[in-house]
Coordinates of C-alpha atoms and ligand atoms in Angstrom, one line a residue:
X1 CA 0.0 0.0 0.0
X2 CA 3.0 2.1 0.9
X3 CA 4.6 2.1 -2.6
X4 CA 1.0 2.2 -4.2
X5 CA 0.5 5.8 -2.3
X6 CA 3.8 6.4 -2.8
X7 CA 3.9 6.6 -7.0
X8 CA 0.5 8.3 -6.8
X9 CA 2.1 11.3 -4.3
X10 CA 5.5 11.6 -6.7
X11 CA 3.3 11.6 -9.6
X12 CA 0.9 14.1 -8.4
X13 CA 3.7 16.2 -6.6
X14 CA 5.9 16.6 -10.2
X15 CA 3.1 17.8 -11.9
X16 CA 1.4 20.1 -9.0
X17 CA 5.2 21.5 -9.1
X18 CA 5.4 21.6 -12.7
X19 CA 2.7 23.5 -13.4
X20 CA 3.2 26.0 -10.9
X21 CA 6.6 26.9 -12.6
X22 CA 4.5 27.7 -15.4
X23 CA 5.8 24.5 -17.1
X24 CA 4.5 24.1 -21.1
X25 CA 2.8 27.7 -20.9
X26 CA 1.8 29.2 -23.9
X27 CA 4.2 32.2 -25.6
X28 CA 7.2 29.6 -24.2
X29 CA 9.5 30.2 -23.1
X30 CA 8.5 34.1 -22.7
X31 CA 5.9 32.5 -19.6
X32 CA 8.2 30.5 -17.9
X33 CA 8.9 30.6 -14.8
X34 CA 7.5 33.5 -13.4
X35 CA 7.9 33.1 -9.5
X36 CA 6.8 36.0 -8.0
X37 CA 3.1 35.4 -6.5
X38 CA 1.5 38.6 -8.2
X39 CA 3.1 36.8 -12.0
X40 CA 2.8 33.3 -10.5
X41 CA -0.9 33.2 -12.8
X42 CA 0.4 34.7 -15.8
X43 CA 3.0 31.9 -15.9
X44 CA 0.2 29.1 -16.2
X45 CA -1.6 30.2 -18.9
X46 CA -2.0 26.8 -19.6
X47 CA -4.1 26.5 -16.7
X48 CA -6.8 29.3 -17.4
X49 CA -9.8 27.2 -18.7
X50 CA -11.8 26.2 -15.1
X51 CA -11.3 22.3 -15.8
X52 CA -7.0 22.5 -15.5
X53 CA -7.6 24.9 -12.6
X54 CA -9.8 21.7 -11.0
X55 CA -7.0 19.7 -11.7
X56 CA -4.6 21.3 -10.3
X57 CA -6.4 22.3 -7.4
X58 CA -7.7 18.5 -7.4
X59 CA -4.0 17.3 -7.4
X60 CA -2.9 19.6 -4.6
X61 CA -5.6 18.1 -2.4
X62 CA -4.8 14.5 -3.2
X63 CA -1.7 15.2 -2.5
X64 CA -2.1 16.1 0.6
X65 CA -4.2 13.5 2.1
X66 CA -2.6 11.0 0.4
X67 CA 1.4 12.2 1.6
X68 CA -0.6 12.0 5.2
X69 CA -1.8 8.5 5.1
X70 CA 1.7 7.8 3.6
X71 CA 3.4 9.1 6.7
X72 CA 1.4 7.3 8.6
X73 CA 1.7 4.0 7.0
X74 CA 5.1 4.2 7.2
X75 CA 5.5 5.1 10.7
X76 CA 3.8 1.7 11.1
X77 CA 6.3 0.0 8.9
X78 CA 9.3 1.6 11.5
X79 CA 7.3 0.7 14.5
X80 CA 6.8 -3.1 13.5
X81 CA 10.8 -3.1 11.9
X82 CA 11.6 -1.8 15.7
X83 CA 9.5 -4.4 17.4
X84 CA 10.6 -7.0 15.4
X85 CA 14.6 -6.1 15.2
X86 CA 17.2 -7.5 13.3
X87 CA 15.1 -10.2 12.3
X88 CA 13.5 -9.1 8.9
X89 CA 15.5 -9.4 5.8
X90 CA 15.8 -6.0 5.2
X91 CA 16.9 -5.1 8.6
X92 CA 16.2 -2.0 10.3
X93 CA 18.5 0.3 8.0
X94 CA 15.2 0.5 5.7
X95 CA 13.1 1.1 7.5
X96 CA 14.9 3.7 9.2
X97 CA 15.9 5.0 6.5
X98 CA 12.0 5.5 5.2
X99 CA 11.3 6.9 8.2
X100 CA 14.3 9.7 8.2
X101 CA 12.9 10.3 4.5
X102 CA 9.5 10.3 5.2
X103 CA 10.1 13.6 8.3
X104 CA 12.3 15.2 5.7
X105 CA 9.9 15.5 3.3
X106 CA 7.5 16.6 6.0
X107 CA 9.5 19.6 6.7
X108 CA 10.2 20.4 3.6
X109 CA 6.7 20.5 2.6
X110 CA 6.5 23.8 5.1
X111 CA 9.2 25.5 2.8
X112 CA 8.3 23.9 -1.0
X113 CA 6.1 27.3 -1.8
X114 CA 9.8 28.7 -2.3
X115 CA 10.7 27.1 -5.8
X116 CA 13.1 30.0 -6.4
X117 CA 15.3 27.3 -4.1
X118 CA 17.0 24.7 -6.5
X119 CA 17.7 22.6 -3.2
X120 CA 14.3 22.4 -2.1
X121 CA 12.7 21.0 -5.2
X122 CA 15.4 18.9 -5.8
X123 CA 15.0 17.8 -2.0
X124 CA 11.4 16.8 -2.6
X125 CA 12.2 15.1 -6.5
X126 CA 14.9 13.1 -4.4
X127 CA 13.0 12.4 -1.3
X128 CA 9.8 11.0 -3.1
X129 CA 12.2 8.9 -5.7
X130 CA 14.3 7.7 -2.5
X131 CA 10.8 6.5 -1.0
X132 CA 9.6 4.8 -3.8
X133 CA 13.1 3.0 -4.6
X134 CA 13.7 2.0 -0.7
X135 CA 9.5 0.5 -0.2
X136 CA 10.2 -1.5 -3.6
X137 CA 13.5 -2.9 -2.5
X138 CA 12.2 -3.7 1.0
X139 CA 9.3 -5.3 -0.6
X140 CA 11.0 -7.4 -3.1
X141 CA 13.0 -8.3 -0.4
X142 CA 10.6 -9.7 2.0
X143 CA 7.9 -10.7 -0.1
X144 CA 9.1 -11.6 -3.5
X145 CA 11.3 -14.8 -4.3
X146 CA 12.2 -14.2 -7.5
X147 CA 16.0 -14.1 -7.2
X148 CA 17.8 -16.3 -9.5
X149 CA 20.9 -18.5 -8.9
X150 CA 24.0 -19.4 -10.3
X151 CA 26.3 -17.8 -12.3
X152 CA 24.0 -14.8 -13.7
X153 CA 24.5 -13.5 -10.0
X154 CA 27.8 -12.3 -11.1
X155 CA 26.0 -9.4 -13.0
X156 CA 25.1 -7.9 -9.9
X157 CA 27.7 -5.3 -9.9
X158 CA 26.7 -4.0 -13.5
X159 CA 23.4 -3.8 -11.8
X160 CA 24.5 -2.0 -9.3
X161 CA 25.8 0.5 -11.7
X162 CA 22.9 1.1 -13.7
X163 CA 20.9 1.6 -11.0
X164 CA 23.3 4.2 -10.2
X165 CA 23.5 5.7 -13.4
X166 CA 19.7 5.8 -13.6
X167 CA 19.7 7.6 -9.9
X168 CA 22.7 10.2 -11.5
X169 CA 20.4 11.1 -14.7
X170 CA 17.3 11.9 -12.1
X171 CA 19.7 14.0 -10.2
X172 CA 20.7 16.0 -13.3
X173 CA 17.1 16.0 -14.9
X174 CA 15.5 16.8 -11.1
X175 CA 18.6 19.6 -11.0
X176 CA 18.0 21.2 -14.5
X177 CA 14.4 21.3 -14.3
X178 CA 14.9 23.2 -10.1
X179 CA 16.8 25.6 -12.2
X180 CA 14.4 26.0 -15.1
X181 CA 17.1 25.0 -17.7
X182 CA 15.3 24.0 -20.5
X183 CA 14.1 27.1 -21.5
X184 CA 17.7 28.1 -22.2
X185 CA 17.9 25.7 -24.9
X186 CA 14.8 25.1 -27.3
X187 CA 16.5 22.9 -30.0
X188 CA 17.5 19.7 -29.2
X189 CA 21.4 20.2 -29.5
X190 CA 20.9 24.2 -29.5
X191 CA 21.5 26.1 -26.2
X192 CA 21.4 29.9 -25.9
X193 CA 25.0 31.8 -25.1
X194 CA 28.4 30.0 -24.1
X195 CA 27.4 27.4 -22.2
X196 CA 31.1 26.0 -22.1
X197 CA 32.7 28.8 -20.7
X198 CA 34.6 27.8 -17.5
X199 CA 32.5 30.3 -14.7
X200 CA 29.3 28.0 -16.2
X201 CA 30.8 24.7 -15.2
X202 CA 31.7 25.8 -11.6
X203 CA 28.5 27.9 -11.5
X204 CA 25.9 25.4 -13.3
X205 CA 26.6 22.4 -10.7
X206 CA 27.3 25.0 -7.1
X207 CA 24.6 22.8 -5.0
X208 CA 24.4 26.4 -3.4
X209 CA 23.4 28.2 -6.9
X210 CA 20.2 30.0 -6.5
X211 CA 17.7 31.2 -9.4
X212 CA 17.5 34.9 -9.9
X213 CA 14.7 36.8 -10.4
X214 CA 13.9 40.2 -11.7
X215 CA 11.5 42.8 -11.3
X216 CA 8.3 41.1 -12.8
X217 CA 9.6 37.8 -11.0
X218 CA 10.5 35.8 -14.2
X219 CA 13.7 34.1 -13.8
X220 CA 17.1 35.5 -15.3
X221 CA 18.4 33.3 -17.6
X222 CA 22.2 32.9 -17.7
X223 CA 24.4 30.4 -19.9
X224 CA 24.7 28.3 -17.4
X225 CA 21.3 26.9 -17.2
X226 CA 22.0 25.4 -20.9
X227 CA 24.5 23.6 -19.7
X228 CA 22.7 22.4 -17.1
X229 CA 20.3 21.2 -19.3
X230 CA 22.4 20.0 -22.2
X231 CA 24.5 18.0 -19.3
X232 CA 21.3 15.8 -18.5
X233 CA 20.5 15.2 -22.4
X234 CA 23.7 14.0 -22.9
X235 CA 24.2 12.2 -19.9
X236 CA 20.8 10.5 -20.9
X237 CA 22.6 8.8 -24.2
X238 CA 25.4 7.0 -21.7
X239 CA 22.4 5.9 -19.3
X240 CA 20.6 4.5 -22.4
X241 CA 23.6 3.3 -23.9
X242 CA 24.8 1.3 -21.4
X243 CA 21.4 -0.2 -19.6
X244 CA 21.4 -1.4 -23.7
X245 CA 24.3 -3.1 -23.5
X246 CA 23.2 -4.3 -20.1
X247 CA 20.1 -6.2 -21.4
X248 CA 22.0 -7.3 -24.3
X249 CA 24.0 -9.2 -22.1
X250 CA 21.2 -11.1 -20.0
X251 CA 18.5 -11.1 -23.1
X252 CA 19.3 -14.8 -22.8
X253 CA 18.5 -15.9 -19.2
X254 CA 15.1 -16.6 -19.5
X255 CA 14.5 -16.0 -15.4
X256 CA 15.2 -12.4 -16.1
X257 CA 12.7 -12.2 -19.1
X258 CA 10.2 -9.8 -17.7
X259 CA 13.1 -7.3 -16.0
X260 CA 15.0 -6.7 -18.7
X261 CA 11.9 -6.1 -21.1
X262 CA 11.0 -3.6 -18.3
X263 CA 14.5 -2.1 -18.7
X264 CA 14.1 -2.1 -22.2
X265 CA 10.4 -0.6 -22.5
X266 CA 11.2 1.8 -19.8
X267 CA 14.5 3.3 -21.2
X268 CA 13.8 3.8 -24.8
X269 CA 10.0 5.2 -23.7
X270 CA 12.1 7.5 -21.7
X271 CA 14.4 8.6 -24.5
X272 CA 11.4 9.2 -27.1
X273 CA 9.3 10.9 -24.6
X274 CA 12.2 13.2 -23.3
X275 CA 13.1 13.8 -27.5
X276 CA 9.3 14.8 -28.1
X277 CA 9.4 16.6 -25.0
X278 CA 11.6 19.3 -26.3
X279 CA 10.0 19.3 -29.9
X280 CA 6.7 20.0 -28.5
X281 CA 8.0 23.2 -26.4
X282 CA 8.0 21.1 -23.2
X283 CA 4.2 20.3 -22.5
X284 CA 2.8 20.1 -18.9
X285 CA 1.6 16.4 -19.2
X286 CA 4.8 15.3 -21.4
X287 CA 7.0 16.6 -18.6
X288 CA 5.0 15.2 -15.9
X289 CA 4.9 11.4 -17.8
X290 CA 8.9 11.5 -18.3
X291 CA 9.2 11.8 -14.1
X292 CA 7.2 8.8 -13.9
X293 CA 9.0 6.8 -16.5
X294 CA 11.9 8.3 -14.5
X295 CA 10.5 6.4 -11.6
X296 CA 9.6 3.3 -13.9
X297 CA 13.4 3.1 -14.4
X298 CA 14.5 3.3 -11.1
X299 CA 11.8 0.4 -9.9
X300 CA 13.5 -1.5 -13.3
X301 CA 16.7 -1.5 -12.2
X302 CA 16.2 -1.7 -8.8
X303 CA 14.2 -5.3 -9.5
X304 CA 17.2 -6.4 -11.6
X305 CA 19.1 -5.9 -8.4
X306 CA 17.2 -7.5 -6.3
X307 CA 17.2 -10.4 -8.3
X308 CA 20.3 -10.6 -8.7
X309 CA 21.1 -10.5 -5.0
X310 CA 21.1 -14.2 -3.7
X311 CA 18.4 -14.2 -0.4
X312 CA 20.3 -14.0 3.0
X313 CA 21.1 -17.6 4.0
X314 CA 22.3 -18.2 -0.1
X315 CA 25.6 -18.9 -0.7
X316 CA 26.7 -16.1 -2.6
X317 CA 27.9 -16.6 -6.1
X318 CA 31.6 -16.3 -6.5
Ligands
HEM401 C1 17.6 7.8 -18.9 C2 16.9 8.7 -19.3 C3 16.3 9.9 -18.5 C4 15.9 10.0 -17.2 C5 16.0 9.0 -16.1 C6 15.4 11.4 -17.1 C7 14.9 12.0 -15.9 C8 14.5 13.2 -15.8 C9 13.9 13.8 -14.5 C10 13.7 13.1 -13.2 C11 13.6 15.1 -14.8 C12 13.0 16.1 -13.8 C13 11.5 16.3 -14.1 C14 10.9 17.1 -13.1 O1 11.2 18.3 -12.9 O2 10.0 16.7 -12.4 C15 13.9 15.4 -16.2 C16 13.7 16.6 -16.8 C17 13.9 16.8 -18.2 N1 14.4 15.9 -19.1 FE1 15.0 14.0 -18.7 N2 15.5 12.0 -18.3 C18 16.1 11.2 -19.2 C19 16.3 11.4 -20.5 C20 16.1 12.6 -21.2 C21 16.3 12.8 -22.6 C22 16.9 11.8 -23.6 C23 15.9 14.1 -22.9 C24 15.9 14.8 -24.1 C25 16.8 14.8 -25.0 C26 15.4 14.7 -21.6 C27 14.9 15.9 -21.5 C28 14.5 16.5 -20.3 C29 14.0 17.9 -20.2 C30 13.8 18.9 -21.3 C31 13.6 18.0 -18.8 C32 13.1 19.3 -18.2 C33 14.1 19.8 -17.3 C34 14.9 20.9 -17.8 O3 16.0 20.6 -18.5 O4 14.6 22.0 -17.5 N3 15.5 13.7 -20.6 N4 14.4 14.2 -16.7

């Protein structure tokens, strides 16, 4: 139930955040981002006709309920991991660690009306993605028994690694969008000003960068943000590139069949939606469907980890 709520809040949380950035307004990218509360309208266009303002009103109240019973359900989960101790699979490092998440992102919800922040949104893209990847390797790990044996188990550390490379493109894309990047470049190999000078390197990746603003609160563009943005496009092609020659490699072991066509289906719907993404001026909905194929991907890789992970008690593969 956890990880059910859990997709529905990240889902409904990217696109509640989305669309008040002004994400896929029309005149783009003239619209975007307008963050001061007296433009904040004008930069939703897109949201004008009553039934989009009912959705996004609609979404912000789901949200909330359902990021409450979430909280709670997982308090539950860290109560029951306590009581019970070491004795699950999992551990109590999980569970914990869900828990941690879980008052994190409660705080942070007090501060997320201040998108002008890069570190809060991408606290709150992080946190919800951590929460989903953490309840569907606990799950897999107590409930499921799909892990195979043998010597396919010695793929675990290029499992490891695309599940890390999958977590390293979410941090770019979650960091580029925080920062409204892909305004700054509109083609899809086209950026707007130098974006290789050296001050843009140091200054696109500062975790302590924040967005500026001027006097109509629309944000001030700078050549950094396209390479910000052109950094998590062409990071995207390694990701691809390699979770490709990944399921080239265990295409064969039947036991893996339905994981790596989930890797497969996953990563190139990710590449076409994030190509037609930018063709189509970065639509609202587009946007908000390549986060959760960006969470798709995660749950992929994370399940061809787990079954590639002998249960405790296994001998483990040499
Ligand atoms: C492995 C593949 C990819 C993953 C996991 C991924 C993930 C993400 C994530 C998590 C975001 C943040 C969305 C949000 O703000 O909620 C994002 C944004 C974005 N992604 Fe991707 N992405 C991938 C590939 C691509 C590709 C191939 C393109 C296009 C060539 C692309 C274009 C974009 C654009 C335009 C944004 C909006 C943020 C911005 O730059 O301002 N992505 N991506």
């Amino acid at each position: 139930m956890s990880l059910l709520l859990t997709i529905v809040t990240v889902v409904l949380s990217a696109y509640i955040r989305l669309a008040e950035v002004g994400i896929g307004c029309e005149d783009w990218p003239a619209c975007y981002a307008q963050l001061n509360p007296a433009t904040e309208k004008k930069g939703i266009t897109v949201l004008t006709e009553e039934g989009q303002q009912m959705a996004h009103y609609g979404a912000r109240v789901a949200h909330r309920y359902i990021a409450s019973v979430l909280g709670l359900l997982i308090l539950v989960i860290y109560l029951v991991a306590l009581r019970q101790g070491g004795k699950r699979s999992t551990g109590l490092l999980v569970p914990t660690a869900l828990f941690a998440i879980m008052v994190f992102l409660s705080l942070l919800g007090y501060y997320t009306p201040t998108r002008s922040n890069p570190l809060i949104t991408m606290g709150n893209l992080l946190g919800g993605m951590s929460l989903l990847g953490l309840l569907w390797w606990m799950m897999q790990r107590e409930v499921d028994t799909g892990e195979v044996s043998g010597s396919v188990c010695s793929f675990r550390p290029l499992a490891l690694c695309a599940t890390l490379l999958v977590s390293l493109q979410i941090v770019l894309g979650g960091w580029s969008s925080a920062n409204f990047a892909s305004a700054s470049c509109p083609g899809l190999v086209t950026c707007e000003g130098e974006i290789l000078a050296a001050e843009n390197v140091s200054g696109a990746f500062n975790p302590l960068r924040e967005v500026r603003l001027d006097d109509s609160g629309a944000v001030i563009r700078d050549d950094a943000l396209g390479l910000l943005s052109m950094a998590h496009r062409l990071f995207a092609l390694l990701t691809a590139g390699y979770l490709a020659w990944l399921v080239r490699k265990l295409k064969s072991e039947s036991a893996l069949r339905t994981t790596v066509l989930a890797l497969s289906v996953c990563s190139i719907g990710q590449i076409v939606v994030g190509v037609t993404t930018i063709w189509l001026d970065v639509p609202l909905l587009l946007l908000t469907l390549h986060n959760v194929l960006a969470a798709c991907l995660l749950l992929a890789s994370i399940n061809l980890l787990h079954r590639l992970t002998p249960a405790k008690g296994s001998a483990l593969p040499r």
